[in-house]
Amino acid sequence: MSIAKPIPQHIAIIMDGNGRWAKLRGKDRTEGHIAGVETIRTTLRIAAQRGVRYLTFYAFSTENWGRPEAEVNALMDLLCRSVINETPELIRMGICVRTIGDRSRFSERVQQHLAQIEEQTAAGDRLTMVLALNYSSRDELRRAVQELARRVEAGTLQASQIDETCISEMLDTAFMPDPDLVIRTSGEQRLSNFLMWQASYAEFYFPEVLWPDFTEEEFDRALDVYAARDRRFGLVK
Ligand code: IPE
Ligand code: IPE
Ligand code: MG
């Protein structure tokens, strides 16, 4: 009798290396982002097949606004256009799209598109794809703390009532479980302000491969690495 290997319920991915992928080929960085979007598409399909329930993609950090304006615009345009074009296919696949991050910095038009996509895909119950857009962990915590302080000020919450659950529920990620596995491609081994609260007990995996080269084989390798980990959560096992 074979024992089924544990599949992470939630995988969060720091998609890194698009720029280096393009540079290696003598191409513009934007070409790397275009190739990266293709990898999102394939990863989504494979993750759904393997039984993953939540897949979060770090697509744009609050720090990424500091990149050249042309790259920021190209990236934003690419992300929006891809999700809009893919919506019918996402619905067909049973994928529900959500975003985390502060959307208020985006144009009215982009905000409307995102709201529409979330609404149109809301019934998808196979896998939830979460796009982290204008997201950073510290900014998310800042917004959450501000909201909690507002409630204390208004007298609807007592400071002593603020526990870990209360904080988790105030974060953008309140609708989903914490990530079981965080993958960062391109060999970099840092969080870059991503899900710091939520990744407290996640397993980490840092493959060398650049994001556009993250294939089905690479994804399955990540699942194997995860399955071999011994998650103890501070207990004696
Ligand atoms: C990750 O690739 C994609 C985003 C940050 C949106 P990079 O653009 O950071 O690629 P490198 O790190 O420069 O290779
Ligand atoms: C992290 O990648 C952000 C995203 C993948 C969206 P970066 O390439 O921006 O991070 P650093 O600058 O290497 O830390
Ligand atoms: Mg990078």
Coordinates of C-alpha atoms and ligand atoms in Angstrom, one line a residue:
M1 CA 0.0 0.0 0.0
S2 CA 1.5 3.4 -1.0
I3 CA 0.9 6.4 1.2
A4 CA -0.1 9.5 -0.7
K5 CA 2.5 12.2 -0.4
P6 CA 1.3 15.4 1.3
I7 CA 0.5 18.2 -1.1
P8 CA 0.7 21.7 0.1
Q9 CA -2.7 23.3 0.4
H10 CA -1.2 26.8 -0.3
I11 CA 1.9 27.5 -2.3
A12 CA 3.2 31.1 -2.4
I13 CA 5.7 31.9 -5.2
I14 CA 8.2 34.8 -5.4
M15 CA 8.6 34.8 -9.2
D16 CA 12.1 36.1 -9.6
G17 CA 14.6 36.2 -12.4
N18 CA 12.6 37.6 -15.4
G19 CA 15.1 40.4 -15.9
R20 CA 18.1 38.1 -15.8
W21 CA 16.4 35.6 -18.2
A22 CA 15.9 38.4 -20.7
K23 CA 19.5 39.7 -20.3
L24 CA 20.9 36.3 -20.9
R25 CA 19.2 36.3 -24.3
G26 CA 20.1 39.9 -25.2
K27 CA 16.4 40.9 -24.8
D28 CA 14.6 43.7 -23.1
R29 CA 13.5 43.1 -19.5
T30 CA 9.9 43.3 -20.6
E31 CA 10.4 40.2 -22.7
G32 CA 11.4 38.4 -19.5
H33 CA 8.1 39.5 -17.9
I34 CA 6.1 38.3 -21.0
A35 CA 7.9 34.9 -20.6
G36 CA 7.1 35.0 -16.9
V37 CA 3.4 35.4 -17.5
E38 CA 3.5 32.3 -19.7
T39 CA 5.0 30.4 -16.7
I40 CA 2.2 31.6 -14.4
R41 CA -0.2 30.1 -16.9
T42 CA 1.5 26.7 -17.0
T43 CA 2.1 26.6 -13.2
L44 CA -1.6 27.3 -12.6
R45 CA -2.6 24.4 -14.7
I46 CA -0.2 22.0 -13.1
A47 CA -1.0 23.1 -9.5
A48 CA -4.7 22.6 -10.2
Q49 CA -3.9 19.1 -11.5
R50 CA -1.8 18.2 -8.4
G51 CA -4.6 19.3 -6.0
V52 CA -3.1 22.5 -4.7
R53 CA -6.0 24.8 -3.4
Y54 CA -4.3 28.2 -3.2
L55 CA -1.5 29.6 -5.3
T56 CA -0.2 33.0 -4.5
F57 CA 2.0 34.9 -7.0
Y58 CA 4.1 37.8 -5.9
A59 CA 3.6 39.9 -9.0
F60 CA 4.4 43.5 -8.0
S61 CA 5.8 44.7 -4.7
T62 CA 5.4 48.1 -3.2
E63 CA 9.2 48.5 -3.8
N64 CA 8.8 47.7 -7.5
W65 CA 7.4 51.2 -8.1
G66 CA 11.1 52.3 -7.9
R67 CA 11.9 50.6 -11.2
P68 CA 12.1 52.6 -14.4
E69 CA 8.6 54.0 -15.3
A70 CA 8.6 52.2 -18.7
E71 CA 9.1 48.8 -16.9
V72 CA 6.5 49.5 -14.3
N73 CA 3.9 50.5 -17.0
A74 CA 4.8 47.5 -19.2
L75 CA 4.5 45.1 -16.3
M76 CA 1.2 46.5 -15.1
D77 CA -0.3 46.5 -18.6
L78 CA 0.9 43.0 -19.1
L79 CA -0.5 41.6 -15.9
C80 CA -3.9 43.3 -16.4
R81 CA -4.2 42.3 -20.0
S82 CA -3.3 38.7 -19.3
V83 CA -5.8 38.3 -16.5
I84 CA -8.5 40.0 -18.6
N85 CA -7.8 37.8 -21.7
E86 CA -7.6 34.7 -19.6
T87 CA -10.8 35.2 -17.6
P88 CA -13.0 32.8 -19.7
E89 CA -10.3 30.1 -19.5
L90 CA -9.9 30.7 -15.7
I91 CA -13.7 30.3 -15.3
R92 CA -13.7 27.2 -17.4
M93 CA -10.9 25.7 -15.2
G94 CA -12.8 26.5 -12.0
I95 CA -10.2 29.1 -10.8
C96 CA -11.2 31.9 -8.5
V97 CA -9.0 35.0 -8.8
R98 CA -8.3 37.2 -5.7
T99 CA -5.7 39.9 -5.1
I100 CA -3.8 41.0 -2.0
G101 CA -2.0 44.4 -1.7
D102 CA -3.1 48.0 -1.8
R103 CA -5.2 48.4 -4.9
S104 CA -5.9 52.1 -4.2
R105 CA -2.7 53.2 -5.9
F106 CA -3.9 51.8 -9.3
S107 CA -5.8 53.7 -11.8
E108 CA -9.6 53.7 -11.6
R109 CA -9.7 51.6 -14.7
V110 CA -7.4 48.9 -13.4
Q111 CA -9.2 48.8 -10.1
Q112 CA -12.5 48.2 -11.9
H113 CA -11.0 45.5 -14.1
L114 CA -9.7 43.7 -11.0
A115 CA -13.0 43.9 -9.2
Q116 CA -14.8 42.6 -12.2
I117 CA -12.4 39.6 -12.6
E118 CA -12.8 38.7 -8.9
E119 CA -16.6 38.9 -9.3
Q120 CA -16.7 36.9 -12.6
T121 CA -14.4 34.1 -11.1
A122 CA -15.9 34.0 -7.6
A123 CA -17.7 30.7 -8.2
G124 CA -14.4 28.9 -9.0
D125 CA -13.9 26.2 -6.4
R126 CA -11.0 24.2 -7.8
L127 CA -8.1 26.5 -7.0
T128 CA -7.8 30.1 -5.8
M129 CA -5.2 32.1 -7.7
V130 CA -4.0 35.1 -5.6
L131 CA -2.1 37.9 -7.2
A132 CA 0.0 40.0 -4.9
L133 CA -0.2 43.5 -6.5
N134 CA 1.3 46.6 -4.9
Y135 CA 1.9 44.2 -2.0
S136 CA 4.4 44.2 0.8
S137 CA 4.1 42.6 4.2
R138 CA 5.1 45.7 6.1
D139 CA 2.5 47.8 4.2
E140 CA -0.1 45.2 4.8
L141 CA 0.7 45.2 8.6
R142 CA 0.7 49.0 8.6
R143 CA -2.8 49.1 7.1
A144 CA -4.0 46.4 9.5
V145 CA -2.6 48.2 12.6
Q146 CA -4.2 51.5 11.4
E147 CA -7.6 49.8 11.1
L148 CA -7.3 48.2 14.5
A149 CA -6.3 51.5 16.0
R150 CA -9.3 53.2 14.4
R151 CA -11.6 50.6 15.9
V152 CA -10.1 51.1 19.4
E153 CA -10.5 54.9 18.9
A154 CA -14.1 54.4 17.9
G155 CA -14.7 52.2 21.0
T156 CA -15.8 49.1 19.0
L157 CA -12.7 47.2 20.0
Q158 CA -10.6 46.9 23.2
A159 CA -6.9 46.8 23.0
S160 CA -6.8 43.7 25.2
Q161 CA -9.0 41.9 22.6
I162 CA -6.3 42.1 20.0
D163 CA -5.0 38.5 19.6
E164 CA -3.2 36.7 16.8
T165 CA -6.5 35.7 15.2
C166 CA -7.7 39.2 15.2
I167 CA -4.5 40.4 13.5
S168 CA -4.7 37.6 10.9
E169 CA -8.3 38.5 10.1
M170 CA -7.3 42.1 9.5
L171 CA -4.7 41.2 6.9
D172 CA -5.4 41.0 3.1
T173 CA -4.9 37.3 3.3
A174 CA -7.8 36.7 5.8
F175 CA -9.7 34.6 3.3
M176 CA -7.1 31.9 2.9
P177 CA -4.9 29.6 5.0
D178 CA -1.2 30.5 5.6
P179 CA 1.2 29.2 2.9
D180 CA 2.6 25.7 3.5
L181 CA 5.4 26.2 1.0
V182 CA 7.1 29.4 -0.3
I183 CA 9.1 29.0 -3.5
R184 CA 11.5 31.7 -4.7
T185 CA 13.2 31.1 -8.0
S186 CA 16.5 32.5 -9.4
G187 CA 18.6 31.4 -6.4
E188 CA 17.9 34.5 -4.2
Q189 CA 17.2 33.5 -0.7
R190 CA 15.1 36.3 0.8
L191 CA 11.5 37.2 1.4
S192 CA 11.7 40.7 0.0
N193 CA 8.8 41.8 2.2
F194 CA 6.5 38.9 1.2
L195 CA 4.0 37.3 3.6
M196 CA 6.2 37.7 6.7
W197 CA 3.4 37.1 9.2
Q198 CA 1.8 34.3 7.2
A199 CA 5.0 32.4 6.3
S200 CA 5.8 31.9 10.0
Y201 CA 5.7 28.1 9.7
A202 CA 6.0 27.7 5.9
E203 CA 8.6 25.5 4.3
F204 CA 11.0 27.4 2.0
Y205 CA 12.5 26.2 -1.3
F206 CA 14.9 28.2 -3.4
P207 CA 15.6 26.6 -6.8
E208 CA 18.3 28.2 -8.9
V209 CA 16.1 28.2 -12.0
L210 CA 14.9 31.6 -13.4
W211 CA 11.1 32.1 -13.2
P212 CA 10.5 31.9 -17.0
D213 CA 12.3 28.5 -16.9
F214 CA 10.2 27.1 -14.1
T215 CA 8.7 24.0 -15.8
E216 CA 6.3 21.3 -14.8
E217 CA 9.4 19.2 -13.8
E218 CA 10.6 22.0 -11.5
F219 CA 7.2 22.3 -9.9
D220 CA 7.1 18.6 -9.2
R221 CA 10.6 18.8 -7.8
A222 CA 9.3 21.4 -5.4
L223 CA 6.4 19.1 -4.4
D224 CA 8.9 16.3 -3.7
V225 CA 11.1 18.5 -1.6
Y226 CA 8.1 19.6 0.4
A227 CA 6.9 16.1 0.9
A228 CA 10.3 15.1 2.3
R229 CA 10.2 17.9 4.9
D230 CA 9.4 17.1 8.5
R231 CA 7.1 19.9 9.8
R232 CA 7.2 20.0 13.6
F233 CA 5.5 23.3 14.4
G234 CA 7.6 23.6 17.6
L235 CA 6.5 20.2 18.9
V236 CA 8.5 17.0 19.7
K237 CA 7.8 14.4 17.1
Ligands
IPE1 C1 10.7 39.2 -11.1 O1 11.7 39.3 -12.0 C2 9.4 39.9 -11.6 C3 9.0 41.0 -10.8 C4 9.7 41.6 -9.8 C5 7.8 41.6 -11.2 P1 12.7 40.5 -11.9 O2 12.2 41.6 -12.8 O3 13.0 40.9 -10.5 O4 14.0 39.8 -12.5 P2 15.5 40.0 -12.0 O5 15.6 39.7 -10.6 O6 15.9 41.4 -12.4 O7 16.3 39.0 -12.9
IPE2 C1 10.5 40.4 -5.4 O1 11.4 40.4 -6.4 C2 9.2 41.0 -5.8 C3 8.4 40.2 -6.8 C4 8.7 39.1 -7.3 C5 7.2 40.9 -7.3 P1 12.4 41.6 -6.5 O2 13.3 41.2 -7.6 O3 11.7 42.9 -6.7 O4 13.2 41.6 -5.1 P2 14.7 42.0 -4.7 O5 14.9 43.4 -5.2 O6 15.6 41.1 -5.4 O7 14.7 41.8 -3.2
MG3 MG 14.3 40.3 -9.1

